[in-house]
PDB file of C-alpha atoms in Angstrom:
ATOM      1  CA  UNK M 236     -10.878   4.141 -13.400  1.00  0.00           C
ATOM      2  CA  UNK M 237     -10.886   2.479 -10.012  1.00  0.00           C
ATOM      3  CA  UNK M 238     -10.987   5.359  -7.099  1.00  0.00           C
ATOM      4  CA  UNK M 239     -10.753   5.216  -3.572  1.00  0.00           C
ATOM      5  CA  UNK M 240     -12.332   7.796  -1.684  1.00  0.00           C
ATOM      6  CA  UNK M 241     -11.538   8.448   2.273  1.00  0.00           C
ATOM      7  CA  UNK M 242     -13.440  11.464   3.011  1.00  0.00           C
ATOM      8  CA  UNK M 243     -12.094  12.779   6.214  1.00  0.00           C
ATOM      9  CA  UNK M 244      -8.186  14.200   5.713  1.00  0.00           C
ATOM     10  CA  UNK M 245      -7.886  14.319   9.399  1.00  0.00           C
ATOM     11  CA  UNK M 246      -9.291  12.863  12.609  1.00  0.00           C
ATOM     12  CA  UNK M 247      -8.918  13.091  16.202  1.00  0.00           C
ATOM     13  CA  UNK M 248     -10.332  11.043  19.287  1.00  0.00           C
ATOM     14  CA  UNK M 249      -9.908  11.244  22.755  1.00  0.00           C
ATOM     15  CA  UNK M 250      -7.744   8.552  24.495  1.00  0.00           C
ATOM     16  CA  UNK M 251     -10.253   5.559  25.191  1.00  0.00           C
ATOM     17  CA  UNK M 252     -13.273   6.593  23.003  1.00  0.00           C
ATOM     18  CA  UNK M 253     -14.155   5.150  19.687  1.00  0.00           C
ATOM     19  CA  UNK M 254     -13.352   6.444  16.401  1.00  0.00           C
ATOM     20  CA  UNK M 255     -14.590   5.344  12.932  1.00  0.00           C
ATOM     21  CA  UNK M 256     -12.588   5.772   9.171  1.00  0.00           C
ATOM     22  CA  UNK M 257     -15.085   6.351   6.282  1.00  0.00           C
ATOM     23  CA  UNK M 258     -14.173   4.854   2.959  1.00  0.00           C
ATOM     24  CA  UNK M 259     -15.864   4.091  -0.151  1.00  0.00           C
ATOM     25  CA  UNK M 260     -14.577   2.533  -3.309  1.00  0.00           C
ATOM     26  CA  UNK M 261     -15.477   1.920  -6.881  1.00  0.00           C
ATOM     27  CA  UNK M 262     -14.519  -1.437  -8.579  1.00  0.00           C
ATOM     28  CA  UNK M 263     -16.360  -3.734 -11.225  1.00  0.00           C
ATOM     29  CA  UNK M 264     -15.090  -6.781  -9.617  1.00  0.00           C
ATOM     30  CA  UNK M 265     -17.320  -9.253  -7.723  1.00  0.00           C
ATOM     31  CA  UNK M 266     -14.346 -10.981  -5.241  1.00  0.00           C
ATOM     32  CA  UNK M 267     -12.028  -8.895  -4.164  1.00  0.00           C
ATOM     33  CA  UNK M 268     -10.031  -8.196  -1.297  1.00  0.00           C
ATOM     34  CA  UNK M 269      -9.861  -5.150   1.268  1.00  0.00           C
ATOM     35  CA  UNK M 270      -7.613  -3.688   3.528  1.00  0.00           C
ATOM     36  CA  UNK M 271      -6.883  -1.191   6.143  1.00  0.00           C
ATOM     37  CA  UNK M 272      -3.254  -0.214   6.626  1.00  0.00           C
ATOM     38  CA  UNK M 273      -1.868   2.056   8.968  1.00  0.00           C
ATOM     39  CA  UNK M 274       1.257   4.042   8.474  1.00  0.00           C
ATOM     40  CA  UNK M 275       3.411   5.414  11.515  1.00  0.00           C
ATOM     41  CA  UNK M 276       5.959   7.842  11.087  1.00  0.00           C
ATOM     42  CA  UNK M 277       8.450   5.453  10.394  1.00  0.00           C
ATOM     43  CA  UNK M 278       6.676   5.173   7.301  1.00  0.00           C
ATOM     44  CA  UNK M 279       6.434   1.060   7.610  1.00  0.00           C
ATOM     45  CA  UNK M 280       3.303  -0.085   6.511  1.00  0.00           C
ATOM     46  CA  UNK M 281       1.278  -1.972   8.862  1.00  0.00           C
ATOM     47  CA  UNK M 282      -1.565  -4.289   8.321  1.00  0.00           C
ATOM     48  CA  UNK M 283      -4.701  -3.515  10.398  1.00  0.00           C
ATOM     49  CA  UNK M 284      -7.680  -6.041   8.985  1.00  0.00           C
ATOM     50  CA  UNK M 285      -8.332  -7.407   5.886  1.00  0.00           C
ATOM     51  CA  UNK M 286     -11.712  -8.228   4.674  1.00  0.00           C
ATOM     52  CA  UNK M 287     -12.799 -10.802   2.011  1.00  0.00           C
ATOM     53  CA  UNK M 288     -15.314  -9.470  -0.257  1.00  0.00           C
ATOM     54  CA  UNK M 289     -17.206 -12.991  -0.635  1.00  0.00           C
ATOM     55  CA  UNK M 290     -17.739 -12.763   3.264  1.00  0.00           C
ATOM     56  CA  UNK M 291     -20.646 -11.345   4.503  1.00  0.00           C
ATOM     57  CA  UNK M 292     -19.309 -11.276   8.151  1.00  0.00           C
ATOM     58  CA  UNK M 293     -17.345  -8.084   8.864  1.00  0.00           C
ATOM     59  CA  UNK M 294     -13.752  -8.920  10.203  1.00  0.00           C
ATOM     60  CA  UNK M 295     -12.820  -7.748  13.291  1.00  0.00           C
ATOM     61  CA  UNK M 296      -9.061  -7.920  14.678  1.00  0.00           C
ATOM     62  CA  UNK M 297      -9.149  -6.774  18.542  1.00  0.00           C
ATOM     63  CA  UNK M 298      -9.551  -3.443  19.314  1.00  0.00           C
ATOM     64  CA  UNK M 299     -10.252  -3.295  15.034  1.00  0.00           C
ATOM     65  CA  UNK M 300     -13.589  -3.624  13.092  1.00  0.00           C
ATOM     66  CA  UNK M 301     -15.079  -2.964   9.854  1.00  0.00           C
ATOM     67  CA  UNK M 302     -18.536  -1.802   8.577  1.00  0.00           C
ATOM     68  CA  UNK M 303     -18.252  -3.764   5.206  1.00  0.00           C
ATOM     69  CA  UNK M 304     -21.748  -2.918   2.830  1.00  0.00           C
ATOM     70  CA  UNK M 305     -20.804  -4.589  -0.593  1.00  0.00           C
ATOM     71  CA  UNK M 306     -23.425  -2.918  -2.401  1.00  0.00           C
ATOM     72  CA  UNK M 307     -22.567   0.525  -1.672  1.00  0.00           C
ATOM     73  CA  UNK M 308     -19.245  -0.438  -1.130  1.00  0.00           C
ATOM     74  CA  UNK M 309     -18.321   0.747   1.557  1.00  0.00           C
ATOM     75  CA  UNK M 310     -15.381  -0.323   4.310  1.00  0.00           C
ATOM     76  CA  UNK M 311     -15.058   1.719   7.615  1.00  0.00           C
ATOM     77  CA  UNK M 312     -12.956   0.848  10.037  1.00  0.00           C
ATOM     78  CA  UNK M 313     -13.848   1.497  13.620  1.00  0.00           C
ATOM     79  CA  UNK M 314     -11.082   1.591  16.448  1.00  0.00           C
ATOM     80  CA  UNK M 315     -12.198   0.849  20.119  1.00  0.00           C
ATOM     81  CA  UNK M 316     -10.600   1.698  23.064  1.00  0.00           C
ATOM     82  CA  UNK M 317      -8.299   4.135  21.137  1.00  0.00           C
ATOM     83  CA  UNK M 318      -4.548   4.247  22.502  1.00  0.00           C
ATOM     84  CA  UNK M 319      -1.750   6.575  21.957  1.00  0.00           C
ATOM     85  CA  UNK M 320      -0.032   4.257  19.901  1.00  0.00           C
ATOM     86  CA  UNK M 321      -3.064   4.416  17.004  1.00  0.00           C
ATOM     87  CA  UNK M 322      -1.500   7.933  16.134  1.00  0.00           C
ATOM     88  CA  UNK M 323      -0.624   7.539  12.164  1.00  0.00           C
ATOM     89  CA  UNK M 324      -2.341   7.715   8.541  1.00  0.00           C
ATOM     90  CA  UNK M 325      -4.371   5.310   7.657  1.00  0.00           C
ATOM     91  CA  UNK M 326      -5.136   3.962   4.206  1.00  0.00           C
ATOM     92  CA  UNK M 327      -8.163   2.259   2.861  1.00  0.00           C
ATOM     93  CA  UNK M 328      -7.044  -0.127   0.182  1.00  0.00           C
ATOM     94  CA  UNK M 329      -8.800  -2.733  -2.125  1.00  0.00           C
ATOM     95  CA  UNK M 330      -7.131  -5.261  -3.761  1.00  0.00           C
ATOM     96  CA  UNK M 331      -8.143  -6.774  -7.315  1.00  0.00           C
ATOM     97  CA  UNK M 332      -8.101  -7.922 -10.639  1.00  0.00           C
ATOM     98  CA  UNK M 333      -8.909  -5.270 -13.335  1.00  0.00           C
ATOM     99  CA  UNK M 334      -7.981  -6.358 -17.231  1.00  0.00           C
ATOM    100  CA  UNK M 335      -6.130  -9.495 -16.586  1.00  0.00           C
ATOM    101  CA  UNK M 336      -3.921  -7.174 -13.714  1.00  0.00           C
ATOM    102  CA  UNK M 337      -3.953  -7.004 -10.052  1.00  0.00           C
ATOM    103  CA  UNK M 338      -3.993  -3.944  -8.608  1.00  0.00           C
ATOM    104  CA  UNK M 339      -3.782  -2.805  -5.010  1.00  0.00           C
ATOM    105  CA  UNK M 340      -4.631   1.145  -4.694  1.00  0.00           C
ATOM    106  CA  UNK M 341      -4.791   3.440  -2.026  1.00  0.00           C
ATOM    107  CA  UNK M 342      -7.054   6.135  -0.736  1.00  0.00           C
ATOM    108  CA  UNK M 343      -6.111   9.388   0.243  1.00  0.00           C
ATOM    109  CA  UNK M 344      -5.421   8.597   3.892  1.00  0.00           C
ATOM    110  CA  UNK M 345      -6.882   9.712   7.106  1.00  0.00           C
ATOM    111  CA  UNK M 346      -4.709  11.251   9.676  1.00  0.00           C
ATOM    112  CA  UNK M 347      -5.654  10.023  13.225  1.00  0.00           C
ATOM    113  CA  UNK M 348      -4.486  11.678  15.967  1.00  0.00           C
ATOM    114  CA  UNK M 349      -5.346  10.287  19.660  1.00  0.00           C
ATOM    115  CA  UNK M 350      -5.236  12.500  22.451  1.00  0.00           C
ATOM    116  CA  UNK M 351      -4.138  12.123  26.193  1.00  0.00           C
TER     117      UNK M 351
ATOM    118  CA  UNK H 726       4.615 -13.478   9.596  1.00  0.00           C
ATOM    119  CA  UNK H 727       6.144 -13.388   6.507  1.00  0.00           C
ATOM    120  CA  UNK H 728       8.834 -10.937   5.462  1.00  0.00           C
ATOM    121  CA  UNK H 729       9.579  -8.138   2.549  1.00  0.00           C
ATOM    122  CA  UNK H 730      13.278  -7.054   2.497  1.00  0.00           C
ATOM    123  CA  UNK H 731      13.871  -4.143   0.777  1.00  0.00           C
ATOM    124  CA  UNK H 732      17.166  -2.110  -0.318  1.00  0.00           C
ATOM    125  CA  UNK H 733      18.260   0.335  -0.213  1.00  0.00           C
ATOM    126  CA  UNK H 734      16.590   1.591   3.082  1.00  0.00           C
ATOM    127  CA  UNK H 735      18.067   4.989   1.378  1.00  0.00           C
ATOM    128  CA  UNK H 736      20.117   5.980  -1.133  1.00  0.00           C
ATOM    129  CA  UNK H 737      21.620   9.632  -2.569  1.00  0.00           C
ATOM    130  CA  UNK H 738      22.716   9.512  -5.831  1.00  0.00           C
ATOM    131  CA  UNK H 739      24.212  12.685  -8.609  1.00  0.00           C
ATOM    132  CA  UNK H 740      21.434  13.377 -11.655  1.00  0.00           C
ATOM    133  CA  UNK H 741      22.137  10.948 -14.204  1.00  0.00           C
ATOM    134  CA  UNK H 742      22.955   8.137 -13.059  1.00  0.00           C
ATOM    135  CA  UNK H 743      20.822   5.180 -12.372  1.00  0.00           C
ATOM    136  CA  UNK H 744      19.746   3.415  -9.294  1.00  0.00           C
ATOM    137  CA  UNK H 745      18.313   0.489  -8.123  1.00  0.00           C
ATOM    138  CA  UNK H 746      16.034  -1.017  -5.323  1.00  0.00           C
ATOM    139  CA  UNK H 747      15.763  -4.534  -4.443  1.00  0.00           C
ATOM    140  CA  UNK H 748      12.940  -5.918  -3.152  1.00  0.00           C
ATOM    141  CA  UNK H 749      13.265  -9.806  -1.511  1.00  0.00           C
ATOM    142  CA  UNK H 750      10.809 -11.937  -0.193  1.00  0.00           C
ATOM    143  CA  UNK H 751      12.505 -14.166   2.654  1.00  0.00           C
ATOM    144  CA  UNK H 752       9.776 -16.356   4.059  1.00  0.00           C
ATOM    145  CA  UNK H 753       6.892 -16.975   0.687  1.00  0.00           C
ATOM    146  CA  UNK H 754       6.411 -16.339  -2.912  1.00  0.00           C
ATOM    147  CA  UNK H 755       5.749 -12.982  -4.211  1.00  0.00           C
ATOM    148  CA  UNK H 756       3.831 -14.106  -7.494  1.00  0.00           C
ATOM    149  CA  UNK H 757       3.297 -10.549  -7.486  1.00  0.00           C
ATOM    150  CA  UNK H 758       4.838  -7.427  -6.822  1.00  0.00           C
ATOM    151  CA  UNK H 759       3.582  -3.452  -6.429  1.00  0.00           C
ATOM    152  CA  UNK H 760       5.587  -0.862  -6.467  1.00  0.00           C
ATOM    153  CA  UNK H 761       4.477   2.330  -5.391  1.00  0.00           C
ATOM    154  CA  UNK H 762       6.087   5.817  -4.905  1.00  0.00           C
ATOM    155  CA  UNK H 763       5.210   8.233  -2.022  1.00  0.00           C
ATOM    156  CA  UNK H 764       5.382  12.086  -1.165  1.00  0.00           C
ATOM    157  CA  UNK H 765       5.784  13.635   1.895  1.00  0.00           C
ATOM    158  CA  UNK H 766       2.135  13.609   3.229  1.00  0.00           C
ATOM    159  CA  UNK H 767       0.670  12.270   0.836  1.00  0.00           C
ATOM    160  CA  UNK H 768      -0.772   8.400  -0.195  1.00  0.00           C
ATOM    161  CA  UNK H 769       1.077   5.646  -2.189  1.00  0.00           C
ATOM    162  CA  UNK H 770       1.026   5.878  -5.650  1.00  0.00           C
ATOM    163  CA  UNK H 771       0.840   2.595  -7.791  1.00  0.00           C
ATOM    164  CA  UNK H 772       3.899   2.869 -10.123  1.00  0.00           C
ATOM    165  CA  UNK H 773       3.335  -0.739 -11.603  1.00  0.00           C
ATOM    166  CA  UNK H 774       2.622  -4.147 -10.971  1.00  0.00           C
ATOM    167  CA  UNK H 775       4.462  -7.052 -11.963  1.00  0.00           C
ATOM    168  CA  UNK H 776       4.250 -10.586 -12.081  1.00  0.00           C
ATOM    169  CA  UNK H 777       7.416 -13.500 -11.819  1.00  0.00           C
ATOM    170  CA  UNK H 778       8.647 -13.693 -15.321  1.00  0.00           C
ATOM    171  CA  UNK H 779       6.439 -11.500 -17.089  1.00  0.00           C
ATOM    172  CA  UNK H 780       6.505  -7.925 -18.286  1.00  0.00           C
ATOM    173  CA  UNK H 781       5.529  -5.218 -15.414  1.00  0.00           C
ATOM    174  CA  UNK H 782       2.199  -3.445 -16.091  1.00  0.00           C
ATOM    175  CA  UNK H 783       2.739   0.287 -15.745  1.00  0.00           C
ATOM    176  CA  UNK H 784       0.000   2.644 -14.572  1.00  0.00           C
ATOM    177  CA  UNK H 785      -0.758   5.944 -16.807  1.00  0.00           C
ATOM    178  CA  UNK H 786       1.711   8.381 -16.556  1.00  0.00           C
ATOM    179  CA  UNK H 787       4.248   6.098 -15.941  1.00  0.00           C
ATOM    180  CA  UNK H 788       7.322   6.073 -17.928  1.00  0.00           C
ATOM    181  CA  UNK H 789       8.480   2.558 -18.271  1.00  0.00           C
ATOM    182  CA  UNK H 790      11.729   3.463 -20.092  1.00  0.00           C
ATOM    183  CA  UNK H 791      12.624   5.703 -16.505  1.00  0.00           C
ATOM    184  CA  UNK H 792      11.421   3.304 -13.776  1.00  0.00           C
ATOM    185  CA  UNK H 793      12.859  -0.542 -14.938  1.00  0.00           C
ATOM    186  CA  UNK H 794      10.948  -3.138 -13.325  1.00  0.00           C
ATOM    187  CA  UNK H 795      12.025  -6.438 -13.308  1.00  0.00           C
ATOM    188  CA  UNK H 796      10.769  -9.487 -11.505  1.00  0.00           C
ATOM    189  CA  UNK H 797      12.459 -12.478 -12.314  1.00  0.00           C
ATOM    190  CA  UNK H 798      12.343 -14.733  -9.588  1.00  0.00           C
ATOM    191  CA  UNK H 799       8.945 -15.430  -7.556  1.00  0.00           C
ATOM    192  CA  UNK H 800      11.117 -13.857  -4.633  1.00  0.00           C
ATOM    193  CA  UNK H 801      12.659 -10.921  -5.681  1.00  0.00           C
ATOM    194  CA  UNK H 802      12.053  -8.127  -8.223  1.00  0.00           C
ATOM    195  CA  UNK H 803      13.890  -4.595  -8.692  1.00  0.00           C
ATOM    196  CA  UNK H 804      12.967  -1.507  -9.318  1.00  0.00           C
ATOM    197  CA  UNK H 805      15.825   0.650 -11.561  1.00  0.00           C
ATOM    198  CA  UNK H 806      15.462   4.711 -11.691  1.00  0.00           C
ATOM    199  CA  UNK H 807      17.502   5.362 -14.999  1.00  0.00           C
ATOM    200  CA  UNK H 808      18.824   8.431 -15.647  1.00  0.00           C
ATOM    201  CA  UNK H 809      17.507  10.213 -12.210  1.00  0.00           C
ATOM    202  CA  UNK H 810      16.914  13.585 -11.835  1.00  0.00           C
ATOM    203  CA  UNK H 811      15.918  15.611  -8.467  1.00  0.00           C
ATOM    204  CA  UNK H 812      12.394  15.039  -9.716  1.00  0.00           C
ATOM    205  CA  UNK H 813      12.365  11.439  -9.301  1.00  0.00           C
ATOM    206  CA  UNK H 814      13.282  11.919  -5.464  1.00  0.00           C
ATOM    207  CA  UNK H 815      11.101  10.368  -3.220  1.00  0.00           C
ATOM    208  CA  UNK H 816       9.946   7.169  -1.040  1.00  0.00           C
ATOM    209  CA  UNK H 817       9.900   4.255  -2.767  1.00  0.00           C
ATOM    210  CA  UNK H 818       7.769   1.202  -1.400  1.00  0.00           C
ATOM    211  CA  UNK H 819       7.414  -2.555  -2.624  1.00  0.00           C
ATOM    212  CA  UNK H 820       4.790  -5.133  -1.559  1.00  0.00           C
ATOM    213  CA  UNK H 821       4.663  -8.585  -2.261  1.00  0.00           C
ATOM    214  CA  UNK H 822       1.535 -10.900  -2.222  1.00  0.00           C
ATOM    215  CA  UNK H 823      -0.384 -13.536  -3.606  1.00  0.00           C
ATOM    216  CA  UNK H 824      -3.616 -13.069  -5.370  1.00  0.00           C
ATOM    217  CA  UNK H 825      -4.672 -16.454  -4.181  1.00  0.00           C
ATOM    218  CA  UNK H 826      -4.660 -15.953  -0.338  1.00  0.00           C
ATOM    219  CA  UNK H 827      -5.054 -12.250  -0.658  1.00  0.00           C
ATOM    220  CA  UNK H 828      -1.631 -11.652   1.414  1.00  0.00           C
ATOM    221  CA  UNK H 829      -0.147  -8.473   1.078  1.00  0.00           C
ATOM    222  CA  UNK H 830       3.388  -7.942   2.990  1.00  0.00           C
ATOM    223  CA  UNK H 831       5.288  -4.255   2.354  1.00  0.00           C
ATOM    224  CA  UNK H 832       9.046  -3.538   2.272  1.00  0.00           C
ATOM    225  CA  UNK H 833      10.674  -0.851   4.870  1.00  0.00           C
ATOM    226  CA  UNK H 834      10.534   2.067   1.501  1.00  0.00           C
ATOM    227  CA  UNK H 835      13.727   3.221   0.288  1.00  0.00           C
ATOM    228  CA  UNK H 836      14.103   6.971   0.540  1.00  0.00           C
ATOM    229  CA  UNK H 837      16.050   8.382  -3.096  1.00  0.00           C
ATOM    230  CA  UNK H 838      17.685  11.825  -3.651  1.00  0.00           C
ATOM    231  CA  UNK H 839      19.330  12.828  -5.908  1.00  0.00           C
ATOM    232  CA  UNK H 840      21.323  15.819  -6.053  1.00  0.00           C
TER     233      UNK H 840
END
């Protein structure tokens, strides 16, 4: 079975300062793709950064980065400069091919809270 | 960016009868779609996964013969809760995407009760 593992149920971060998301994940598959999505109360799913698992380079959107290690697959997500407005859940989620099926699963979430 | 229209944003319905969600993509092809069902507070869990034309591929624990997906067009695909029963309340999300590029785009959810 394919698992996604985000570690830390609940963050918070002081207004300004840096914050990173853990994740890990387990799949057999050698391209892939990954994303972080965040989730505001309104429940809309929201695209942070995606990540291509045949690049090397970590993606970085703004404010948004990832620590991508392949081999121990691994995908955190740092946020810079944190801002009220990062408040939500945020899901880890890989996307892939498993028995002639794609499948895009979640983790867990983590719930980041910014403060003033 | 491209679009995922999904109805209805919510819906109350009596236990057993049978609703359904639409999910449309306006702008691209969805040559797949996921559909996934949510708690309160907790993550999205993948219901099944279905491709334009074929059959949907359900995840364990699933029952098919309850949650009717069909996908018959590369830009829309429905979800039908037969039969519902206060258990099968919840938040119902679709996203469409293509394996090819990797794009993922999510519908608003549709929020079911049924009384």
């Amino acid at each position: 079975a394919q698992t996604v593992t985000q570690s830390q149920p609940e963050m918070s971060v002081q207004e300004a300062e840096t914050v990173t998301l853990s994740c890990t994940y387990d799949t057999s598959e050698n391209n892939y793709y990954l994303f972080w999505y965040k989730q505001p109360p309104s429940r809309q799913m929201i695209l942070v950064i995606r990540q291509e698992a045949y690049k090397q380079q970590n993606a970085t959107e703004n404010r948004f980065s990832v620590n991508f290690q392949k081999a121990a697959k691994s995908f955190s997500l740092k946020i810079s400069d944190s801002q009220l407005g990062d408040t939500a859940m945020y899901f880890c989620a890989p996307y892939y091919s498993q028995g002639g099926s794609e499948k895009l699963v979640f983790g867990k979430g983590t719930k980041l809270t910014v403060n003033p | 960016g491209a679009v995922v229209s999904q109805h209805p944003s919510w819906v109350i319905c009596k236990s057993g009868t049978s609703v359904k969600i639409e999910c449309r993509s306006l702008d691209f092809q969805a040559t797949t779609m996921f559909w996934y069902r949510q708690f309160p507070k907790q993550s999205l869990m993948l219901m099944a996964t279905s491709n334009e034309g074929s059959k949907a591929t359900y995840e364990q624990g699933v029952e098919k013969d309850k949650f009717l997906i069909n996908h018959a067009s590369l830009t829309l695909s429905t979800l039908t809760v037969t039969s519902a029963h206060p258990e099968d309340s919840s938040f119902y999300i679709c996203s469409g995407g293509d394996r090819g590029s990797g794009e993922l785009f999510f519908g608003e959810g549709s929020r079911l009760t049924v009384l």
